[in-house]
Tab-separated table of C-alpha atoms in Angstrom:
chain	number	residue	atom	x	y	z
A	1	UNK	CA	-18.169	23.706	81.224
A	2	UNK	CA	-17.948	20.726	79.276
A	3	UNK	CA	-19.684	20.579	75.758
A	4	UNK	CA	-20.913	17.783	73.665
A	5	UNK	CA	-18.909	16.492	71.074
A	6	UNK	CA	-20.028	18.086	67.686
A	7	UNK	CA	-22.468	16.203	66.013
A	8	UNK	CA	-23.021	16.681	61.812
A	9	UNK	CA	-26.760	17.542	61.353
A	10	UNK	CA	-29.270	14.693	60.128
A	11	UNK	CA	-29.140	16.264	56.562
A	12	UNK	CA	-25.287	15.927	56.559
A	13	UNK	CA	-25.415	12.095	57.107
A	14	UNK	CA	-24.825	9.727	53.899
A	15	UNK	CA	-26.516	6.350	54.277
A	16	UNK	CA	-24.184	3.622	53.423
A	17	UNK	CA	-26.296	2.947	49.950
A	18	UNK	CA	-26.043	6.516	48.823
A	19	UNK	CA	-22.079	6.317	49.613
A	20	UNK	CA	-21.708	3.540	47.234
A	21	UNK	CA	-23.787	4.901	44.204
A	22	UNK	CA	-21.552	8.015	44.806
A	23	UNK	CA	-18.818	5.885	44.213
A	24	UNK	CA	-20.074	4.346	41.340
A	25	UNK	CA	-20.743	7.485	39.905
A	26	UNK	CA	-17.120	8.148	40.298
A	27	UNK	CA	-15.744	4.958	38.389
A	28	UNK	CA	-18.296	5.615	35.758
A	29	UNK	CA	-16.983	9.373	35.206
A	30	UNK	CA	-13.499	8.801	35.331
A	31	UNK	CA	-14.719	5.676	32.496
A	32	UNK	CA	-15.931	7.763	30.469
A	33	UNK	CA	-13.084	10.345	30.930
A	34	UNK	CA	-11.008	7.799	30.128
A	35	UNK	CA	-12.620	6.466	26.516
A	36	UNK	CA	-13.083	10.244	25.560
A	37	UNK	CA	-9.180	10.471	25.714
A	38	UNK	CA	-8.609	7.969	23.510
A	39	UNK	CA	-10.873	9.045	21.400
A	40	UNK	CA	-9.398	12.074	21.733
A	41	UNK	CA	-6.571	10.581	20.906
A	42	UNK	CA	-7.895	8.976	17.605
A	43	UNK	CA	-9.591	11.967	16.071
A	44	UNK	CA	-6.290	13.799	17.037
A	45	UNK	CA	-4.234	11.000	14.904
A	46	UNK	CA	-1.952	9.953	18.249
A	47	UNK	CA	-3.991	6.473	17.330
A	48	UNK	CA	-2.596	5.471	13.814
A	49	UNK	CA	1.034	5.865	13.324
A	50	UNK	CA	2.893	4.299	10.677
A	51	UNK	CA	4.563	1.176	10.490
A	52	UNK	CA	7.072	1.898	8.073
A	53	UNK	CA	10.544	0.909	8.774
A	54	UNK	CA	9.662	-1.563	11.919
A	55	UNK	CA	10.101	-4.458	9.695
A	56	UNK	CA	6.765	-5.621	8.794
A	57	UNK	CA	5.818	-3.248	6.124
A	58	UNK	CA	1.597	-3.445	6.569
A	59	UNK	CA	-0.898	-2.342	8.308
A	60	UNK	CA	-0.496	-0.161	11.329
A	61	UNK	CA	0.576	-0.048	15.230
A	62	UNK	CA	-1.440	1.727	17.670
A	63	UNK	CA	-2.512	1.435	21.355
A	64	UNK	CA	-4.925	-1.016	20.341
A	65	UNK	CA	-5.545	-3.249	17.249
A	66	UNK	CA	-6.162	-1.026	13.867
A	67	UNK	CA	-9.456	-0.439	12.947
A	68	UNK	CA	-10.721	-1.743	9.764
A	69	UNK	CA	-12.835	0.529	8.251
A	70	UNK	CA	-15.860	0.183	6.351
A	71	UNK	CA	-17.725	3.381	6.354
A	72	UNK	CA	-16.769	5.944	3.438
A	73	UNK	CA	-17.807	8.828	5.835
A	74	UNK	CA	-14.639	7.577	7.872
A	75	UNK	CA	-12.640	10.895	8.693
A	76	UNK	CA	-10.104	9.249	10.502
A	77	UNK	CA	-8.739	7.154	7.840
A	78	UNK	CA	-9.009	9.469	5.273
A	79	UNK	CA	-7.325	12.279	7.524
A	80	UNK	CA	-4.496	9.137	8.409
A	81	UNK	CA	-3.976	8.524	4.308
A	82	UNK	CA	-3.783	12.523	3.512
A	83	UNK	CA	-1.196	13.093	5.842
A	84	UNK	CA	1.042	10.273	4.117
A	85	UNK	CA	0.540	12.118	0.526
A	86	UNK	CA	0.851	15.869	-0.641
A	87	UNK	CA	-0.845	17.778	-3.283
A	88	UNK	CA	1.795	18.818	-5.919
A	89	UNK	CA	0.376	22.665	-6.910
A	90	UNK	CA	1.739	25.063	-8.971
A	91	UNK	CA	3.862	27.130	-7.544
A	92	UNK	CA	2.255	30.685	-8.804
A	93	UNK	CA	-0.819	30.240	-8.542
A	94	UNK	CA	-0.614	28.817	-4.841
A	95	UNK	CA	1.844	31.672	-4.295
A	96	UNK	CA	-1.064	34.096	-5.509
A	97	UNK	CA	-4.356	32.744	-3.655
A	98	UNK	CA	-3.149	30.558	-0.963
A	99	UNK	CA	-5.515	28.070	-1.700
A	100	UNK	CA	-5.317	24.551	-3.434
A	101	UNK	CA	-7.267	25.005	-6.359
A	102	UNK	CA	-9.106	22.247	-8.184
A	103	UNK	CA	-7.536	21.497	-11.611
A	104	UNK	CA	-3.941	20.904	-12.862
A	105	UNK	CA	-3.002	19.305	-9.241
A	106	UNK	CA	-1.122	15.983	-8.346
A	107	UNK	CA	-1.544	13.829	-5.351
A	108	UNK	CA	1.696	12.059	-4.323
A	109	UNK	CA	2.162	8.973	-2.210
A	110	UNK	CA	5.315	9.600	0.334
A	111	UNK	CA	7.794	6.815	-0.009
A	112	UNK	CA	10.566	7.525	2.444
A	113	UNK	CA	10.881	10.560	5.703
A	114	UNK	CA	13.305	12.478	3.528
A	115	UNK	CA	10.320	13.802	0.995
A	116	UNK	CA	10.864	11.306	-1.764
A	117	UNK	CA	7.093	10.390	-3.380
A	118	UNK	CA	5.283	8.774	-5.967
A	119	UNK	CA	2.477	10.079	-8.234
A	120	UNK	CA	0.470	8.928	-11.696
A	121	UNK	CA	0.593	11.508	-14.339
A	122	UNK	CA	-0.396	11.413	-18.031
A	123	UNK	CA	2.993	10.172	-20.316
A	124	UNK	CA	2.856	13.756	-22.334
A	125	UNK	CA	3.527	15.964	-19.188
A	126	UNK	CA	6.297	17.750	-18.412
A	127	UNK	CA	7.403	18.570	-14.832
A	128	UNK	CA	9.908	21.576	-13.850
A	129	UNK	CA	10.554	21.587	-10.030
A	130	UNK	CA	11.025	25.330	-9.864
A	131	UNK	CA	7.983	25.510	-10.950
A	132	UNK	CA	6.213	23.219	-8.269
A	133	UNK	CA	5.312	23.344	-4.342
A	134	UNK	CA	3.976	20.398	-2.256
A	135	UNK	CA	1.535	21.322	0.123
A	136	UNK	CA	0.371	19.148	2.803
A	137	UNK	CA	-2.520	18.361	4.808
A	138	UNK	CA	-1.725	21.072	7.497
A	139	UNK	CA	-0.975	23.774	5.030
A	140	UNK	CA	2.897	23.437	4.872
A	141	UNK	CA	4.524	23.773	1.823
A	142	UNK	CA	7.381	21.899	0.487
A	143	UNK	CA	10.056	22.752	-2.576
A	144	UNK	CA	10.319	20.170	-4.747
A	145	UNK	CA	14.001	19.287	-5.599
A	146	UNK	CA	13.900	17.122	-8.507
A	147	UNK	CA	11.386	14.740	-10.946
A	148	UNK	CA	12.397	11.960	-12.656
A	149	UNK	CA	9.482	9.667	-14.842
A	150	UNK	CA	8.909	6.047	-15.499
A	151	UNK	CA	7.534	6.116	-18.750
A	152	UNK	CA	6.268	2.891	-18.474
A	153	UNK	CA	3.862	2.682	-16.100
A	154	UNK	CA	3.191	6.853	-16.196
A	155	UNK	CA	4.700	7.950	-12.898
A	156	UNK	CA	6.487	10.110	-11.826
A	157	UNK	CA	9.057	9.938	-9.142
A	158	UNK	CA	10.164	12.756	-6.977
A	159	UNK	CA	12.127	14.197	-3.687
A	160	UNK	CA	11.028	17.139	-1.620
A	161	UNK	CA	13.412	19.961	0.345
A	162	UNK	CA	12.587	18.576	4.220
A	163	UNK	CA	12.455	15.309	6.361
A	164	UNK	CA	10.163	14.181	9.181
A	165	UNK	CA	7.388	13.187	6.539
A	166	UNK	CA	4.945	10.358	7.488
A	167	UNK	CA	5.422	7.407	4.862
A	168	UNK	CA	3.098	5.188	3.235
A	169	UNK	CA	3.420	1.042	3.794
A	170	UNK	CA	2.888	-1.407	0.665
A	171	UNK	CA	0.473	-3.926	0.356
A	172	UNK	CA	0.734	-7.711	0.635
A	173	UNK	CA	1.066	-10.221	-2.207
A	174	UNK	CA	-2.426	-11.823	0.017
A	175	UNK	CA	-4.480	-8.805	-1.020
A	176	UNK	CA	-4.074	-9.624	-4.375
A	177	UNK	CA	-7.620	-11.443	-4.340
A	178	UNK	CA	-10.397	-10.521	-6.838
A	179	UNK	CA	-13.411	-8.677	-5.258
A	180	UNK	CA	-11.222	-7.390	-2.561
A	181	UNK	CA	-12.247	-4.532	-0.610
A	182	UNK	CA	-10.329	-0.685	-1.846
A	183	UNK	CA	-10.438	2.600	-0.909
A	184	UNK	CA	-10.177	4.597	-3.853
A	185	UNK	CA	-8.976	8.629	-3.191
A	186	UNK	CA	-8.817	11.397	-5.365
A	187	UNK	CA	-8.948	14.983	-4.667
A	188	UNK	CA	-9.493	13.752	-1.100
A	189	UNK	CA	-12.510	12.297	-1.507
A	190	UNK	CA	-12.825	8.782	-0.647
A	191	UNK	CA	-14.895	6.022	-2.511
A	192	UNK	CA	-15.078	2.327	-2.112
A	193	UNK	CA	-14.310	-0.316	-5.043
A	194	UNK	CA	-13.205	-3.484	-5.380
A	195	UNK	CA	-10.143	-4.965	-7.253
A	196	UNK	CA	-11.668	-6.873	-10.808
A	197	UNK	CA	-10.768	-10.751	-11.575
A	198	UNK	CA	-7.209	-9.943	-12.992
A	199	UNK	CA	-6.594	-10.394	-17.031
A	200	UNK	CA	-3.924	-12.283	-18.536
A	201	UNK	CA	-2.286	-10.095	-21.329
A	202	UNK	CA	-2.779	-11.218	-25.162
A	203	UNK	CA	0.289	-9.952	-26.594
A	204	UNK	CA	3.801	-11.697	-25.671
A	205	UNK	CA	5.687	-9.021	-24.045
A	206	UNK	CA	8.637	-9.516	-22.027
A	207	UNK	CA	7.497	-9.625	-18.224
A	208	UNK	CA	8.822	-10.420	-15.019
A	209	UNK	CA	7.345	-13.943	-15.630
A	210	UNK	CA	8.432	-14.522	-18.941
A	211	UNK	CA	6.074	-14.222	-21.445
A	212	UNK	CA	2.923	-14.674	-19.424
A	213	UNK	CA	1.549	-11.492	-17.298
A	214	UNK	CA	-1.852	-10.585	-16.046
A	215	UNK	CA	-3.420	-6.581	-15.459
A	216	UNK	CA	-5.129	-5.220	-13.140
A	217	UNK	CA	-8.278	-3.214	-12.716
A	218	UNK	CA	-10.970	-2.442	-10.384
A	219	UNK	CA	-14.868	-2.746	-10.961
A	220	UNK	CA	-15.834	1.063	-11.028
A	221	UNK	CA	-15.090	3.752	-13.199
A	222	UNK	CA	-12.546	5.816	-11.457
A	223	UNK	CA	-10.743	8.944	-11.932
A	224	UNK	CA	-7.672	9.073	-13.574
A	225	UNK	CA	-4.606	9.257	-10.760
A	226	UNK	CA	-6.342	7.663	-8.213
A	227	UNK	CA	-4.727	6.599	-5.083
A	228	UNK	CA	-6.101	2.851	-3.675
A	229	UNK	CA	-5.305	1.827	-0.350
A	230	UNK	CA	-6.090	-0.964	1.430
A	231	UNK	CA	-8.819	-1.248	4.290
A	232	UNK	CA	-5.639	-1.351	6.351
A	233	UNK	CA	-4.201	1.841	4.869
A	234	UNK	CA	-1.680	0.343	2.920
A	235	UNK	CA	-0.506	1.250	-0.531
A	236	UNK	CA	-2.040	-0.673	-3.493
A	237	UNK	CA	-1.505	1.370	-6.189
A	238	UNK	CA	-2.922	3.988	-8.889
A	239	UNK	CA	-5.071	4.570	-11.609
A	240	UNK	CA	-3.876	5.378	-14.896
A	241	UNK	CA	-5.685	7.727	-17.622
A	242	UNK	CA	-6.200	5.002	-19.111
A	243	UNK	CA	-8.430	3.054	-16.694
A	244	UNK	CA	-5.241	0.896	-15.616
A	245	UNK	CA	-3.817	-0.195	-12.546
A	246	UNK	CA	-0.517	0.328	-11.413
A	247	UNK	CA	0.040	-2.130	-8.488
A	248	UNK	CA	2.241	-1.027	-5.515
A	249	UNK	CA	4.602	-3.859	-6.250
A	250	UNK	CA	5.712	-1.805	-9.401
A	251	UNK	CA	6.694	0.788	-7.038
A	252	UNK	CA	8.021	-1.323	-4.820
A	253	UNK	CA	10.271	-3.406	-6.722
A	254	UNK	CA	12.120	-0.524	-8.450
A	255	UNK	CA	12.124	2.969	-6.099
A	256	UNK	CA	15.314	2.626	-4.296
A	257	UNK	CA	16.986	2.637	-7.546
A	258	UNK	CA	15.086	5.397	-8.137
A	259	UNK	CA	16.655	7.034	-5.447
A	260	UNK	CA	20.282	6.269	-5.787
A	261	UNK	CA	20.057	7.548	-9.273
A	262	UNK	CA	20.463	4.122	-10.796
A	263	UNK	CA	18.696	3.898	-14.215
A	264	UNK	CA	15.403	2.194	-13.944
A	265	UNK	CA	15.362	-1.814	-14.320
A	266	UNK	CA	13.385	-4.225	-13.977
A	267	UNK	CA	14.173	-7.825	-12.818
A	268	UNK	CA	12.655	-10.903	-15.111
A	269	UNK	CA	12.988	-14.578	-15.070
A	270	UNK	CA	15.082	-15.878	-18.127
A	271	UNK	CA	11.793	-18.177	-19.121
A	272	UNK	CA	8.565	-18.207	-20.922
A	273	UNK	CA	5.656	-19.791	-20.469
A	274	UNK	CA	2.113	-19.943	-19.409
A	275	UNK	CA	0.006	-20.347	-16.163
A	276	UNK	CA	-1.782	-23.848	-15.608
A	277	UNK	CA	-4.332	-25.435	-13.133
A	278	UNK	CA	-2.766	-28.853	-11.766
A	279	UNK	CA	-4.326	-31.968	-11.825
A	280	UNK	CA	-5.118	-33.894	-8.086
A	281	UNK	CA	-2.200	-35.987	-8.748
A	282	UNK	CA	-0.055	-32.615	-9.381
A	283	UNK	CA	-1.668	-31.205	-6.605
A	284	UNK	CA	-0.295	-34.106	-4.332
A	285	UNK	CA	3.257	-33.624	-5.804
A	286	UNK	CA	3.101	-30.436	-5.268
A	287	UNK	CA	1.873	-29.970	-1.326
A	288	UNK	CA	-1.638	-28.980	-2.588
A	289	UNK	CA	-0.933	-26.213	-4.724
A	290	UNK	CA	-3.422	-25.336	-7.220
A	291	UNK	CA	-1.408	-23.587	-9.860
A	292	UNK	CA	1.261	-23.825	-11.832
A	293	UNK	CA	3.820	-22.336	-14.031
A	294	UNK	CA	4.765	-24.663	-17.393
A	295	UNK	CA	8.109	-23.798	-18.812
A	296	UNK	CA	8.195	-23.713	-22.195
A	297	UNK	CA	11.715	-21.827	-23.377
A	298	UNK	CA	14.337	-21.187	-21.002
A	299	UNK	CA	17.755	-19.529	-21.378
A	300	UNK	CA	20.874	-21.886	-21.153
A	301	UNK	CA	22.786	-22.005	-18.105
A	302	UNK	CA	19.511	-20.921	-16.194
A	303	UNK	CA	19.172	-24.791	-14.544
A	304	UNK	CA	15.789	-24.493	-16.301
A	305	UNK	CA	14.185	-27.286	-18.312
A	306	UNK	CA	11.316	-27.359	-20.864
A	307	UNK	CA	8.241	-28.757	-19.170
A	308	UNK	CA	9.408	-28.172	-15.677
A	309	UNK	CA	6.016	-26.288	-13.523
A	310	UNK	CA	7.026	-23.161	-10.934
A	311	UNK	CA	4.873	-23.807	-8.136
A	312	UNK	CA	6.568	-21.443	-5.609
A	313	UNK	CA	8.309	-18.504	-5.556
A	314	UNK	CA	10.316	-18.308	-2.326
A	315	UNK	CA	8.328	-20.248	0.151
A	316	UNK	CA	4.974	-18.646	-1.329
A	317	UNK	CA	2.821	-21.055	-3.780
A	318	UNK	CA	1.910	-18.843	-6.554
A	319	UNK	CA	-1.626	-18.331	-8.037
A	320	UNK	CA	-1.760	-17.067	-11.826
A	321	UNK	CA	-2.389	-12.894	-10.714
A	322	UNK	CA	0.706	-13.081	-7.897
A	323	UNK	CA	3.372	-14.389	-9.481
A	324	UNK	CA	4.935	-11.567	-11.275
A	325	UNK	CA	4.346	-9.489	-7.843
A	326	UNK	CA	6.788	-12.559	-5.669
A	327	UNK	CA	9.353	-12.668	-8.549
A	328	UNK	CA	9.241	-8.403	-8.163
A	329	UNK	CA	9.894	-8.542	-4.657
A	330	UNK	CA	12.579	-10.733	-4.324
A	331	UNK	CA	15.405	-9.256	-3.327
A	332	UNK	CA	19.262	-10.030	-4.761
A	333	UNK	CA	20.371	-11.208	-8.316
A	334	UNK	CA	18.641	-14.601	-8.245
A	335	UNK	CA	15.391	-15.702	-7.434
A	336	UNK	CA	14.184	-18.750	-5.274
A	337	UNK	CA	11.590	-21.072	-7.071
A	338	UNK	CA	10.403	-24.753	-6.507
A	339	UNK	CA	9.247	-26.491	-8.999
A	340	UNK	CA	8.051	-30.139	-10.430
A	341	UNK	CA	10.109	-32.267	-12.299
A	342	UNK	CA	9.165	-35.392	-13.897
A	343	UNK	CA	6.475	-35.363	-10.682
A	344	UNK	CA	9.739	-34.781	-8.346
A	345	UNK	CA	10.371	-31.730	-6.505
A	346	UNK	CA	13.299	-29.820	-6.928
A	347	UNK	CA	14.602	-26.590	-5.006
A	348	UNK	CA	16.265	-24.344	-7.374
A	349	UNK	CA	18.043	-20.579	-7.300
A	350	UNK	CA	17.930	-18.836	-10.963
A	351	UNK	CA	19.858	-15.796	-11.516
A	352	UNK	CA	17.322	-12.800	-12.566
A	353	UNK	CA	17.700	-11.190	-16.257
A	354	UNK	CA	17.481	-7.338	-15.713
A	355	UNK	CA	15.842	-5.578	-18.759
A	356	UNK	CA	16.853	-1.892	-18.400
């Protein structure tokens, strides 16, 4: 006996319209499966990694452009920043509670994989590294190996027993812009400030510019050793007890003879002098730079005159607050500057003094 070919029931067939929002449904899902992966992925911190050591030294590289972030609440960035610093502790009294406790701690910047970091501490303190631990965001703790100051600019410069770390990235000459946007950090708690119009310093000192330098401060009150990064995560530098800042390119322009043992030094230009506005007509000379350095004493041999104006160091026109950080980060014995001459320009190489 031959039977009819089974037949679904009426309740079993999809119209053609409900087919398609079923579909839809399905591309929607696996959307939103999708973003909440890389989200995921953010709050996880696969998102940020570090730049450090690809070459371009700022800002980040990620699986999508890096956020810039403008809400304090921000745990991302904050948990990004704490896991390129430790918290120096001492050693006995971690060893005794386990916990981080809130006084007589030091927040350190990492500066290279193989545990050497940065930190601001007050000039009269001592540091034994027996007598220290490191402990990081995830709870692991660190011996430190050695300490070695910069009396200076009060900080201290260190190296940690392990490798693998996560390393900070300096900041750019450009972000040296009054009223610039910081993120100011300090017992890892994050507040916003901005960077104060710079001021020139009164007394002649010798400089990395000769005789004429300019500070650096922010616009709020901050705690003493505070960290400031940039809205890109980058390194800008610390607060000292005194209400100081210590920019990054401090840091920068010194560390790795920090860590070949070298004594510390510090590169100047053989000059003195003072920052000056240009005229239009200067201006015009000068590819339509706005500032200018005057020279008004020179060492001999330096290919220097009296009255010549720095307008660039390297390829970079200077402004009155940068110069001191492009003559710091120039690498080598001599340092690249173009400058006005009799309303001529003239290209010129001048070999760095180094003040120990």
């Amino acid at each position: 006996m031959l039977h009819p070919p089974h037949l679904p029931p009426k309740s079993c067939s999809v119209p053609l319209y409900r087919r398609f929002m079923l579909s839809s449904s399905l591309i929607i899902i696996t959307i939103i499966a999708f973003v909440s992966g890389l989200v995921g992925g953010i709050v996880s911190d696969v998102y940020i990694v570090s730049d450090q050591g690809l070459g371009t030294n700022i800002g980040f590289i990620s699986r999508g452009p890096a956020p810039v972030v403008t809400d304090v609440e921000d745990p991302v960035f904050l948990r990004d920043q704490l896991r390129r610093s430790v918290t120096l502790v001492k050693k006995d009294v971690y060893t005794d509670v386990g916990y981080i406790p809130l006084t007589n701690t030091y927040e350190a910047v990492l500066l290279t994989d193989t545990g050497w970091f940065v930190m601001s501490a007050d000039r009269e303190s001592i540091f034994q590294p027996e007598e220290w631990l490191a402990v990081t965001l995830t709870g692991e703790t660190y011996t430190v190996d050695s300490f070695r100051k910069d009396p200076e600019y009060d900080l201290v410069y260190g190296t940690l027993q392990g490798e693998g770390f996560r390393v900070t990235s300096f900041a750019s000459v450009s972000s040296l812009i009054p009223g610039v946007a910081l993120w100011a950090m300090h017992e890892s708690v994050l507040e916003r400030t901005e960077l104060a119009y710079p001021s020139p310093v009164a007394e002649r000192v010798r400089t990395a510019v000769g005789d004429a330098q300019y500070t650096f401060a922010v616009q709020s009150s901050l705690a003493s050793r505070s960290i400031l990064w940039t809205d890109e995560g980058a390194l800008f530098g610390f607060v000292n007890a005194d209400g100081s800042l210590v920019p990054w390119f401090v840091i920068e322009s010194i560390y790795t003879d920090v860590f070949l043992g070298k004594t510390i030094s510090r590169d100047t230009l053989p000059i003195a002098g003072h920052m000056v506005r240009l005229t239009e007509k200067q201006r015009v000379d000068a590819e339509g730079v706005q500032y200018g350095f005057f020279v008004e004493m020179f060492s001999e041999g330096s290919g220097i005159k009296k009255g010549d104006l720095i307008t660039h160091v390297g390829d970079i026109a200077i402004e009155p607050w940068t110069m001191q950080a492009l003559v710091a980060q120039q690498k080598g014995e001599s340092v690249s500057l173009r400058l006005l001459r009799e309303g001529e320009r003239v290209d010129i190489s001048v070999l760095k003094d180094i003040q120990d």
